[in-house]
XYZ file of C-alpha atoms in Angstrom:
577
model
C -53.935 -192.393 68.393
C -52.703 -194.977 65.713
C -54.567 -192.743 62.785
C -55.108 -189.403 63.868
C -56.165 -188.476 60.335
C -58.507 -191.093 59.417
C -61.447 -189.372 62.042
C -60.978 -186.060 60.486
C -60.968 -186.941 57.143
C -64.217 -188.490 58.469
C -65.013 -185.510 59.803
C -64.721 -183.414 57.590
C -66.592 -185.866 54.610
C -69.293 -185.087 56.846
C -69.094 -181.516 57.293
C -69.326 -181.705 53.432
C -72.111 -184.248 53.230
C -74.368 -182.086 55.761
C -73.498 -178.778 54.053
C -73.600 -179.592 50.354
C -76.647 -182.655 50.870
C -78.912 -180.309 52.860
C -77.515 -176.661 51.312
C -75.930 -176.175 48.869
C -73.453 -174.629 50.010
C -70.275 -175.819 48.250
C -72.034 -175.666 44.604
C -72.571 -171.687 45.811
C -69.010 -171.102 47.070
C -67.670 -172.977 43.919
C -69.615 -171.691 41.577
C -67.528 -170.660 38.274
C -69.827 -167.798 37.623
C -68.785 -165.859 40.700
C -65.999 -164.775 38.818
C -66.426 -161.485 36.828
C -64.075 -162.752 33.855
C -66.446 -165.985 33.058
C -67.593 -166.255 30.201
C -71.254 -166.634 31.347
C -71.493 -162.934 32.011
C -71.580 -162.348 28.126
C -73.395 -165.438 26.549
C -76.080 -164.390 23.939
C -78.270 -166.915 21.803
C -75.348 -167.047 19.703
C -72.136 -165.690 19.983
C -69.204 -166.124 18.700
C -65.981 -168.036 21.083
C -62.109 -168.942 20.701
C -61.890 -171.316 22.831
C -58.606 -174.131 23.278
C -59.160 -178.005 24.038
C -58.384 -179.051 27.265
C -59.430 -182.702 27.470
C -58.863 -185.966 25.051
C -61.456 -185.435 22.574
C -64.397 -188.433 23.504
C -66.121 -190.535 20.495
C -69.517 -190.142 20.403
C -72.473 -192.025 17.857
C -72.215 -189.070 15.823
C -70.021 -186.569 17.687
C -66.487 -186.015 19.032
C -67.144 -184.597 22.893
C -64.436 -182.105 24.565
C -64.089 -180.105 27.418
C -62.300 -176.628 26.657
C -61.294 -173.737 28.089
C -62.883 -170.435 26.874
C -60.317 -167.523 25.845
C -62.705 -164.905 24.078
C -65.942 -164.832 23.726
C -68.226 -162.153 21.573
C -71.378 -160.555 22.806
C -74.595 -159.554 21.298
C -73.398 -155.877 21.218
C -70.164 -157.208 19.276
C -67.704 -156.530 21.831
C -64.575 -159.139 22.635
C -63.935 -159.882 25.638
C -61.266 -161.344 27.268
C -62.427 -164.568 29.738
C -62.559 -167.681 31.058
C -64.490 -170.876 31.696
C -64.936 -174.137 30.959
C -67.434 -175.404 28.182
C -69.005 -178.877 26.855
C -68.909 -178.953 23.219
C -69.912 -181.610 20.601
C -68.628 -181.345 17.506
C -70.122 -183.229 14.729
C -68.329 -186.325 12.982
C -66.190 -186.320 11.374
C -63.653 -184.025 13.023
C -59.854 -184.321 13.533
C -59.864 -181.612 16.672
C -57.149 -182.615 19.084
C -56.161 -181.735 22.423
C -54.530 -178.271 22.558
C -56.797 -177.360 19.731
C -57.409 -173.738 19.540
C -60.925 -173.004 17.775
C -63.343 -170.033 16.693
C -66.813 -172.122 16.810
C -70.439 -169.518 16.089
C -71.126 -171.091 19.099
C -75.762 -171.563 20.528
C -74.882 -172.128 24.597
C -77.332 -173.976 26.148
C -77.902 -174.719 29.835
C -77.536 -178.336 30.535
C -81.159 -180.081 31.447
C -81.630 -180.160 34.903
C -83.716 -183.214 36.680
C -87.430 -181.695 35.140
C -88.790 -184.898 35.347
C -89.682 -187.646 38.786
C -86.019 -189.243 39.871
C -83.975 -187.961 36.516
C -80.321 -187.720 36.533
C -79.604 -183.900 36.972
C -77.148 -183.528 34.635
C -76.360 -179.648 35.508
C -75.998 -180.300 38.603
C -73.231 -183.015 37.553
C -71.357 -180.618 35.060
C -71.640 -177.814 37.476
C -69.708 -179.620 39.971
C -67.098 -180.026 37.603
C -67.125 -175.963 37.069
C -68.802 -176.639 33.490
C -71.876 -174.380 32.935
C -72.496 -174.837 29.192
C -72.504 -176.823 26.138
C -73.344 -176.674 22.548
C -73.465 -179.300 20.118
C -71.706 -177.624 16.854
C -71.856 -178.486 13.238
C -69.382 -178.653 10.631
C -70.100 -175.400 9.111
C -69.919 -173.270 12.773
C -66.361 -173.831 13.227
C -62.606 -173.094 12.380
C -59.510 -174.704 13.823
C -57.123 -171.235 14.557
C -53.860 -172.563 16.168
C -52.531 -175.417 18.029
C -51.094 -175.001 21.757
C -47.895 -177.464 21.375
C -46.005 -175.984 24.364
C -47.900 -177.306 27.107
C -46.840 -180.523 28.564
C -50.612 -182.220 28.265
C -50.389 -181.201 24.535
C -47.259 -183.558 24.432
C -48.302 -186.010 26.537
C -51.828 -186.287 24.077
C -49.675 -186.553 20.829
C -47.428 -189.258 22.511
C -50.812 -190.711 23.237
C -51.978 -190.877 20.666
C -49.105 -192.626 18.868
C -48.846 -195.386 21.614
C -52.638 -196.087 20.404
C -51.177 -196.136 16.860
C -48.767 -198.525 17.767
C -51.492 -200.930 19.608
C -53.110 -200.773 16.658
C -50.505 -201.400 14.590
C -49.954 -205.073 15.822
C -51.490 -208.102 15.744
C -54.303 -208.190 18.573
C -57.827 -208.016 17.072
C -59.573 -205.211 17.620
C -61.761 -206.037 20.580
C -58.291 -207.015 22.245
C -56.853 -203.757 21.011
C -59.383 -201.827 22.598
C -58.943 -203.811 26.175
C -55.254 -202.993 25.700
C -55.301 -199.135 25.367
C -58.110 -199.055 28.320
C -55.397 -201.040 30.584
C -52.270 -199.116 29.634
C -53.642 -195.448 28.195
C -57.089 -195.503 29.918
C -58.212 -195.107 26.738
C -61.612 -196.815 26.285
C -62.919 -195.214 22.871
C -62.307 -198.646 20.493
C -63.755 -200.868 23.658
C -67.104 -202.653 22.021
C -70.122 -202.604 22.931
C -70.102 -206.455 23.201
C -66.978 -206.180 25.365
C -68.171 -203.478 27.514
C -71.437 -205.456 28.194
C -69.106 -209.097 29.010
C -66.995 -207.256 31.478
C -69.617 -205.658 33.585
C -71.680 -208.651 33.724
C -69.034 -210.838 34.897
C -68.040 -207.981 37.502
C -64.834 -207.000 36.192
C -65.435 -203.281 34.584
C -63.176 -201.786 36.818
C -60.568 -203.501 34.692
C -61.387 -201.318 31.827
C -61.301 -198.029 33.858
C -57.649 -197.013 34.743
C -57.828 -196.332 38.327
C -56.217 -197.948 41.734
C -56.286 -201.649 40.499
C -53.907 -200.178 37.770
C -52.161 -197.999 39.923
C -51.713 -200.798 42.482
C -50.564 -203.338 40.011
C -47.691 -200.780 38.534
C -47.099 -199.789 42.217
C -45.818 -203.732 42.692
C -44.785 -204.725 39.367
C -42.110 -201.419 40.223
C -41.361 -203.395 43.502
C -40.787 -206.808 42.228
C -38.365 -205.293 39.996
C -36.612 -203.785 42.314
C -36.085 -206.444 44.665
C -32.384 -206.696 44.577
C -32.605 -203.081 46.435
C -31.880 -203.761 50.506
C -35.530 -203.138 52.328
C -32.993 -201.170 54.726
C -34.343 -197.511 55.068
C -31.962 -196.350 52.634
C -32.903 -198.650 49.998
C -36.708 -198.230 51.058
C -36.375 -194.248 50.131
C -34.725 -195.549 46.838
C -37.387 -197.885 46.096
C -39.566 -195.404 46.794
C -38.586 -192.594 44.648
C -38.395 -194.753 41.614
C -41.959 -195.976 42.608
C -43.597 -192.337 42.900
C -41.716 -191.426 39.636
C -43.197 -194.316 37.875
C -46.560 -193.693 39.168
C -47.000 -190.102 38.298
C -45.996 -190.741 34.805
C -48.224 -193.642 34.294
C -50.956 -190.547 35.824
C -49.653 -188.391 32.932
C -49.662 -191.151 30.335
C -52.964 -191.866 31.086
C -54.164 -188.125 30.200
C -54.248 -187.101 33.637
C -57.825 -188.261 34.213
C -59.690 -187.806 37.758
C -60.304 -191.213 39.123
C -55.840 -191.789 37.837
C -55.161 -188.316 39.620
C -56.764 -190.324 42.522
C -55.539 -193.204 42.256
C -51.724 -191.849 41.952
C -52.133 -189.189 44.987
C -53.661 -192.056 47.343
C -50.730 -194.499 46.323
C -48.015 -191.736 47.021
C -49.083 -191.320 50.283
C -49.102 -195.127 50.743
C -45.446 -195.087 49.040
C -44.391 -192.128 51.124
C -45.372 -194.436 54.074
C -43.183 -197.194 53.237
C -40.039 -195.274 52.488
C -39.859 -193.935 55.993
C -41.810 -196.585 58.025
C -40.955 -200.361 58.562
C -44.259 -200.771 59.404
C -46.434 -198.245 57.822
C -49.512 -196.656 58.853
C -51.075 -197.472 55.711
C -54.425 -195.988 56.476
C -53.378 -192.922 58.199
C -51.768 -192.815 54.692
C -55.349 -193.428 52.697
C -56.935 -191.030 54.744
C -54.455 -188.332 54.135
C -55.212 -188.869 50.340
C -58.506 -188.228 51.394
C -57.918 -185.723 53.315
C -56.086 -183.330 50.995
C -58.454 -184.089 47.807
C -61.260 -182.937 50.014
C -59.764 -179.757 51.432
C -58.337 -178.745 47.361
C -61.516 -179.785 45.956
C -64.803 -180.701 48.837
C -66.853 -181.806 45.730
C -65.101 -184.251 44.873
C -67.052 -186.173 47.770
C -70.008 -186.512 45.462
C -68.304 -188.077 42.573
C -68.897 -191.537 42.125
C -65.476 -192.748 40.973
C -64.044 -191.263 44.435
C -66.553 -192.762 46.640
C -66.049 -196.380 45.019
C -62.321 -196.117 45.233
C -62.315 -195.008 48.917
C -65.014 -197.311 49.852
C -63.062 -200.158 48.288
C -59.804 -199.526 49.493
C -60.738 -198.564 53.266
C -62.374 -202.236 53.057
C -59.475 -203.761 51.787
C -56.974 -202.076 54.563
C -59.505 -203.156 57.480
C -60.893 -206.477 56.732
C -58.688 -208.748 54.285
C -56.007 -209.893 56.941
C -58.974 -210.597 59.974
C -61.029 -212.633 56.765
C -57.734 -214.100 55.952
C -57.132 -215.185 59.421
C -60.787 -216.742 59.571
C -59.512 -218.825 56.451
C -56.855 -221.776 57.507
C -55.136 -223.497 55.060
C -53.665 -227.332 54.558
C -50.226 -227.831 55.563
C -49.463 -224.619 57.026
C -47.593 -225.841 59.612
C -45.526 -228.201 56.766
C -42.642 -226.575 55.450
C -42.307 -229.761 53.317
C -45.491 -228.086 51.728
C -43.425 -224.435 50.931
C -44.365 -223.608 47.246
C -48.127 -225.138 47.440
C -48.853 -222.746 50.428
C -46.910 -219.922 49.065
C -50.071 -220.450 45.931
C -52.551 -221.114 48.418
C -51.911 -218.304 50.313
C -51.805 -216.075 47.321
C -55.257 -217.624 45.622
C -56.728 -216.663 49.331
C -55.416 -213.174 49.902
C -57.112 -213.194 46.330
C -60.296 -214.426 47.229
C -60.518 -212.151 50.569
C -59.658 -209.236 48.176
C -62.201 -209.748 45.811
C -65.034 -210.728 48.470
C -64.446 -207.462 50.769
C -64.004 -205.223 47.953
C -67.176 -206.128 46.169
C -69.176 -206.041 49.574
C -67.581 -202.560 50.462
C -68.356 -200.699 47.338
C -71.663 -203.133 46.908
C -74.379 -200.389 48.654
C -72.940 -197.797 45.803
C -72.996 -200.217 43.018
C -76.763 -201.380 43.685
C -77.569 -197.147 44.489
C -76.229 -195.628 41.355
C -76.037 -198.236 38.819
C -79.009 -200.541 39.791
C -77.977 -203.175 39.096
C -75.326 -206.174 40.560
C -73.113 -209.140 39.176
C -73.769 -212.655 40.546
C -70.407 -215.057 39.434
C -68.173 -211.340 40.343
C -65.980 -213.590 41.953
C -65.265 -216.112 39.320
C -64.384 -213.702 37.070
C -62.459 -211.940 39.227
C -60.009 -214.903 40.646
C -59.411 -215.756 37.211
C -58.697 -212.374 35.550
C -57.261 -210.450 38.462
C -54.384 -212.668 38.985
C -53.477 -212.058 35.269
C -54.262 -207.951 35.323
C -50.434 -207.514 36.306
C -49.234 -209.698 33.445
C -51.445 -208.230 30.977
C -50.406 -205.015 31.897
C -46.816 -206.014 31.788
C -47.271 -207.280 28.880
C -48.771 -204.414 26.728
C -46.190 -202.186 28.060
C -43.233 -204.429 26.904
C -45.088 -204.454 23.571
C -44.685 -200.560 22.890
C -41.409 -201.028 24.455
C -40.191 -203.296 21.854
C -42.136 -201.434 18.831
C -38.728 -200.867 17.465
C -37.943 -204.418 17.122
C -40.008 -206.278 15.150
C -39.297 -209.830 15.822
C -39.830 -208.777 19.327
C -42.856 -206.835 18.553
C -44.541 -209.271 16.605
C -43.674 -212.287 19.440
C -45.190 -209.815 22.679
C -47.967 -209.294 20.672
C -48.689 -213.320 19.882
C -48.567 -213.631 24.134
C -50.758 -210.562 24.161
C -52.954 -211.374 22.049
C -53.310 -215.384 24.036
C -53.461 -213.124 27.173
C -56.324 -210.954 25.915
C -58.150 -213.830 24.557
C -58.341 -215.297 27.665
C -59.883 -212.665 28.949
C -62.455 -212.545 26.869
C -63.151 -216.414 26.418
C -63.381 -216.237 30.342
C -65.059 -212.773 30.309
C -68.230 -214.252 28.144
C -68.569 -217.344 29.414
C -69.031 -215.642 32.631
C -71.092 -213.230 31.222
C -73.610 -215.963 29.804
C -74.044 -217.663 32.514
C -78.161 -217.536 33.522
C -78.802 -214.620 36.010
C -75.490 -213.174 35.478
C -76.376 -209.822 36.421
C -79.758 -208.704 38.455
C -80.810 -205.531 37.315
C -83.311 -202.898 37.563
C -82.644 -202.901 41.597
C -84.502 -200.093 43.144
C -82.586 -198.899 46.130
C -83.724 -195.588 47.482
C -81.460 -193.343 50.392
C -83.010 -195.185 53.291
C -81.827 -198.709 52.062
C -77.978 -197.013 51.056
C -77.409 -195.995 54.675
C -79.042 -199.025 56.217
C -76.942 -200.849 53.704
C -73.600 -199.371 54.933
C -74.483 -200.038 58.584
C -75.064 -203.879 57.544
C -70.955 -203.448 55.917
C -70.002 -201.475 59.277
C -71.249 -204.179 61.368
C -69.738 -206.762 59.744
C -66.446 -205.193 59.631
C -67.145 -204.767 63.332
C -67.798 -208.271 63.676
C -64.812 -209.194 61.644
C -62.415 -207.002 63.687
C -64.197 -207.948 66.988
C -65.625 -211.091 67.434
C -68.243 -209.343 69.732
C -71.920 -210.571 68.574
C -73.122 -207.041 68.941
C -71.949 -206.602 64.866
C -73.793 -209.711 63.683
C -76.990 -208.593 65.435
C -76.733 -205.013 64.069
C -75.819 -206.356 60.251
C -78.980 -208.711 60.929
C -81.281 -205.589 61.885
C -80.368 -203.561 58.827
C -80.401 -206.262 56.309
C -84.239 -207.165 57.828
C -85.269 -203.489 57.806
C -84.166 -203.025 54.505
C -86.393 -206.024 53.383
C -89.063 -204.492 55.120
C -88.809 -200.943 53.660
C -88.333 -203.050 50.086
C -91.925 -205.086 50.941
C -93.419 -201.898 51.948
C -92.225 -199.817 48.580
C -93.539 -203.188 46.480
C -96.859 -203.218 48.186
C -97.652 -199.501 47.338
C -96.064 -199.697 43.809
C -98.974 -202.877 43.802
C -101.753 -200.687 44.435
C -100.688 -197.159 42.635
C -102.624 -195.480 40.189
C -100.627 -192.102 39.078
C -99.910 -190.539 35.966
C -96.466 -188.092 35.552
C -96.276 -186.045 32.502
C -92.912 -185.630 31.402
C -90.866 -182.333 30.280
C -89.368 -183.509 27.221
C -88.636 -180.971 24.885
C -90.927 -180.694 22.244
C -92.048 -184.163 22.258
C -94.981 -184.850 23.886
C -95.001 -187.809 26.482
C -97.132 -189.309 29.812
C -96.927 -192.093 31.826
C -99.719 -193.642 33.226
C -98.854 -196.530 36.116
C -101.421 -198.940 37.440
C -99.546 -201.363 39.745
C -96.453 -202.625 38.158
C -97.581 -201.321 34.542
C -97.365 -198.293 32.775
C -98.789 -197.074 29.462
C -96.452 -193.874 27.702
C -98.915 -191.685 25.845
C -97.245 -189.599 23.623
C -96.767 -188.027 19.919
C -96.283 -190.327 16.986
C -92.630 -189.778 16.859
C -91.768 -190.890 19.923
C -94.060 -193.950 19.778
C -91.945 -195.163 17.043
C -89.034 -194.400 18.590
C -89.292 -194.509 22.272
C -86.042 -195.263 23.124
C -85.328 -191.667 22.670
C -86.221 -190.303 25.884
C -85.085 -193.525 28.037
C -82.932 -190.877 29.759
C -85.884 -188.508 30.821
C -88.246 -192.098 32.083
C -86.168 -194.855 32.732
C -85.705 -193.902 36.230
C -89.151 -192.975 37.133
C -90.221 -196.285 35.705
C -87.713 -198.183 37.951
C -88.510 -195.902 40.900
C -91.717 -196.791 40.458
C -91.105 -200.748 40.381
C -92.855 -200.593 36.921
C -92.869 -202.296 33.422
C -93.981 -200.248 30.268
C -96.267 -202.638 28.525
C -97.880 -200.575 26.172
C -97.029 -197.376 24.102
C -99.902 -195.580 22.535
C -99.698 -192.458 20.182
C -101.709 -189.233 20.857
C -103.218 -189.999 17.007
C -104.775 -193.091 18.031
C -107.361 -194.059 20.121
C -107.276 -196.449 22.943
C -109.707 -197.191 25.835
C -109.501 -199.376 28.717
C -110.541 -199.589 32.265
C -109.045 -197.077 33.411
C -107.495 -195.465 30.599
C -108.650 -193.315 27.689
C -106.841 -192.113 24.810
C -109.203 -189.603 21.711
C -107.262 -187.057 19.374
C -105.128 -185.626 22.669
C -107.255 -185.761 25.125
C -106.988 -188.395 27.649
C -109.279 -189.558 30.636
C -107.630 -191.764 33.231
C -108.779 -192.927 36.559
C -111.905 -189.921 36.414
C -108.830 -187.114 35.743
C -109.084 -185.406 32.151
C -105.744 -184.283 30.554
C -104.919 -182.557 27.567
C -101.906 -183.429 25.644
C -101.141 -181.122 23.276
């Protein structure tokens, strides 16, 4: 078999799918708590915890988010224990806490909020996956800085971080531009605006912004071209190679080690590994080795979303660029008179063939979890992509030549054109009318049905055989039909869900595609503050919130009744109190 590992990788994604989806099972076996020394055998109400900083502290609207590790923790009968355990602590603005951090915090753990409410993001069940059980938001007063780990080699890797940021900021880009820089080099993303943010994933180019394989890629070649004096002889291939996996995995350490970079750099090695001992390598026997290992080490992994985008993307790449290339012909290409304008054209199509498969393969996902899909993805992305590499280049140079300020100052000028670009093209995109169609309701049945539609066209792509065009035509009708059938009974619905929110009070009442939220006085003044516990429900349900009433007031329609907490609707009385 040409890829012996790509069907049990397969395999065993679905071994994990089956036993986690249906189960359980690997939550259970991976829970934190099983061990005797975590810290959640001796959490009170409030309790006192030294605890270190093991993650780049996150900027918040008024809080400074880490993950850290927890060394001793105090229990209601005022005992210290020794333990272990990862926590998610807030810690209120301003602070100056740092990675390696060690801290005494008079700490309240609370249990994340599960999914309480209809189609709500379970958030527990997303920090338990990543072995995190608690997290406390904690105020100026309820802790102490104690220490500072600066052996480590993350600890050293933060501060030189952190000084590389100084640096960006130090020269001439504006800040919007400075912010796009340290997301492209350092991956970090905390001076991105919100303007910026919203431009780039409108114009379908966020992955730009989030150091991952595109990044890892890029570097992977930009290491190549550089090295193109070295003889593609298997000598010079191991070479090549050695200076390319050193280069990755300390780009993977610059960037602060995060997941979706770990990823990145692992699946790249094997690809690397590939090339320095195969002419011809089997690039995705390589891919699904990646895979393979991350899923064995870590089977959760399967459910993040950062690892099924980058798989989905890449696999799609691997398979279906070259037969979509072939399907493309070009001018002149039997012309060697023609030699540099095929060289471009073949490079703008490879381009366009990139961009096309990779936004169909990860399309199913992007439509499932973020609802929502950009239009004019591929303007945005033959114009920027080509320039990712340069940009890239070109920030690094920049901190290269920090010592030199003529130089500095001149990278930065390019830079700074480079970046502005971006953005010029970035916004126009982004204004364009029907830019981005949102609010997509895409349930499980449409995701799989989805994914056969991509299969089959892959199929057909690879094949030729008709079979894949009429199976890609079945799916893409039956997911129409299953969307008619969900917007005929969201047409016709008359339900009312009564969220958990805390101590708010707060009820949705839906006839057809409108709603009316019923709740206290607070929140009708402000009822943006529990988007996170509605906003699905109300897209689940194909609805539009048209009118917000508060429990003081009264109301009366049709259907709907509202008098001092009580509230008749449809021939149901509810209290809301």
């Amino acid at each position: 078999m040409k890829h012996p590992l790509l069907p049990v990788a397969a395999l065993v994604a679905l071994v994990i799918l089956v036993c986690e989806g249906c189960f359980g099972l690997f939550s259970r076996l991976y829970d934190p708590s099983h061990d005797r020394q975590h810290y959640s055998h001796y959490v009170s109400s409030e309790c006192f915890m030294l605890v270190r900083v093991t993650s780049t502290p996150t900027n918040h609207n008024k809080s400074i988010g880490v993950v850290a590790e927890v060394l001793e923790i105090r229990d209601s009968a005022n005992i210290i224990h020794n333990c272990n355990g990862k926590i998610q602590l807030y810690f209120q603005k301003p602070s100056d806490i740092v990675y390696g951090d060690e801290i005494l915090v008079l700490a309240t753990p609370q249990r994340p909020s599960a999914a309480d409410n209809p189609h709500q993001f379970d958030y527990r069940r997303h920090l338990a996956r990543k072995g995190i059980l608690y997290t406390d938001y904690v105020s100026s007063s309820r802790y102490r800085i104690t220490g500072h780990n600066e052996k480590g080699l993350m600890s050293k890797v933060n501060r030189l971080r952190m000084r590389l940021v100084d640096v960006i900021r130090f020269s001439s880009l504006t800040p919007s531009q400075q912010g796009i820089a340290e997301a492209l080099f350092l991956g970090w993303d905390d001076d991105i605006g919100d303007d910026t943010r919203e431009n780039f994933k409108r114009s379908g180019i966020t992955h730009l912004l989030c150091v991952s394989g595109l990044h890892v890629g890029i570097l992977t070649m930009l290491v190549g071209y550089c090295l193109f004096f070295i003889s593609n002889r298997k000598r010079g291939r191991i070479i090549k190679g050695v200076i390319q996996l050193a280069v990755i995995w300390t780009f993977v350490i610059l960037t602060g080690m995060a997941p979706g970079t770990v990823r990145a750099g692992l699946m790249f090695s094997f690809i690397t590994v590939g090339r320095m001992f195969f002419s011809a390598p089997p690039t995705l026997n390589a891919i699904a080795a990646s895979a393979l290992v991350m899923l064995v080490a870590k089977p959760l992994l399967l459910f993040d979303v950062g690892f099924e985008l980058s798989y989905c993307a890449v696999f799609g790449i691997v398979l279906f660029v070259r037969p979509l290339e072939s399907l493309i012909p070009l001018p002149f290409e039997k012309d060697n008179s023609w030699k540099v304008l095929l060289w471009l054209l073949r490079k703008v199509r490879s381009l366009f063939c990139v961009s096309v498969v990779a936004q169909i393969s990860t399309a199913p996902l992007i439509i499932y979890y973020f609802h929502q899909f950009p239009i004019y993805f591929l303007v945005a992305n033959m114009i920027i992509i080509p320039f990712a590499g340069l940009i890239l280049g070109s920030v690094m140079m920049m901190v290269a030549f920090a010592w030199w300020p003529w130089a500095f100052a001149v990278i930065g000028k390019v830079l700074s054109f480079e970046l502005g670009l971006t953005e010029l093209v970035t916004s126009s995109v982004a204004s364009w009318p029907g830019a981005m169609i949102d609010n997509i309701c895409f349930n499980v049945a449409m995701l799989v049905l989805a994914f056969v539609a991509v299969a089959a066209l892959g199929f057909l792509l690879l094949s030729k055989h008709p079979a894949g065009l009429v199976v890609a035509l079945s799916a893409a009708i039956a997911i129409i039909i299953i969307d008619g059938v969900e917007e005929k009974k969201a047409g016709s619905q008359r339900h009312y869900d009564i969220y958990n929110v805390g101590r708010r009070i707060a009820a949705e009442f839906f006839v057809g595609h409108r709603s009316t939220l019923v709740c206290d006085s607070a929140t009708a003044k402000k009822p943006q503050s529990i988007d996170f516990q509605t906003q699905n429900n109300l897209l689940y349900r194909r609805a539009k919130r048209t009118r917000i009433v508060s429990l003081t007031a009264s109301y009366s329609d049709s259907l709907l009744s509202v008098e001092k907490g009580t509230v008749i609707f449809d021939g149901d009385t509810i209290e809301l109190k």
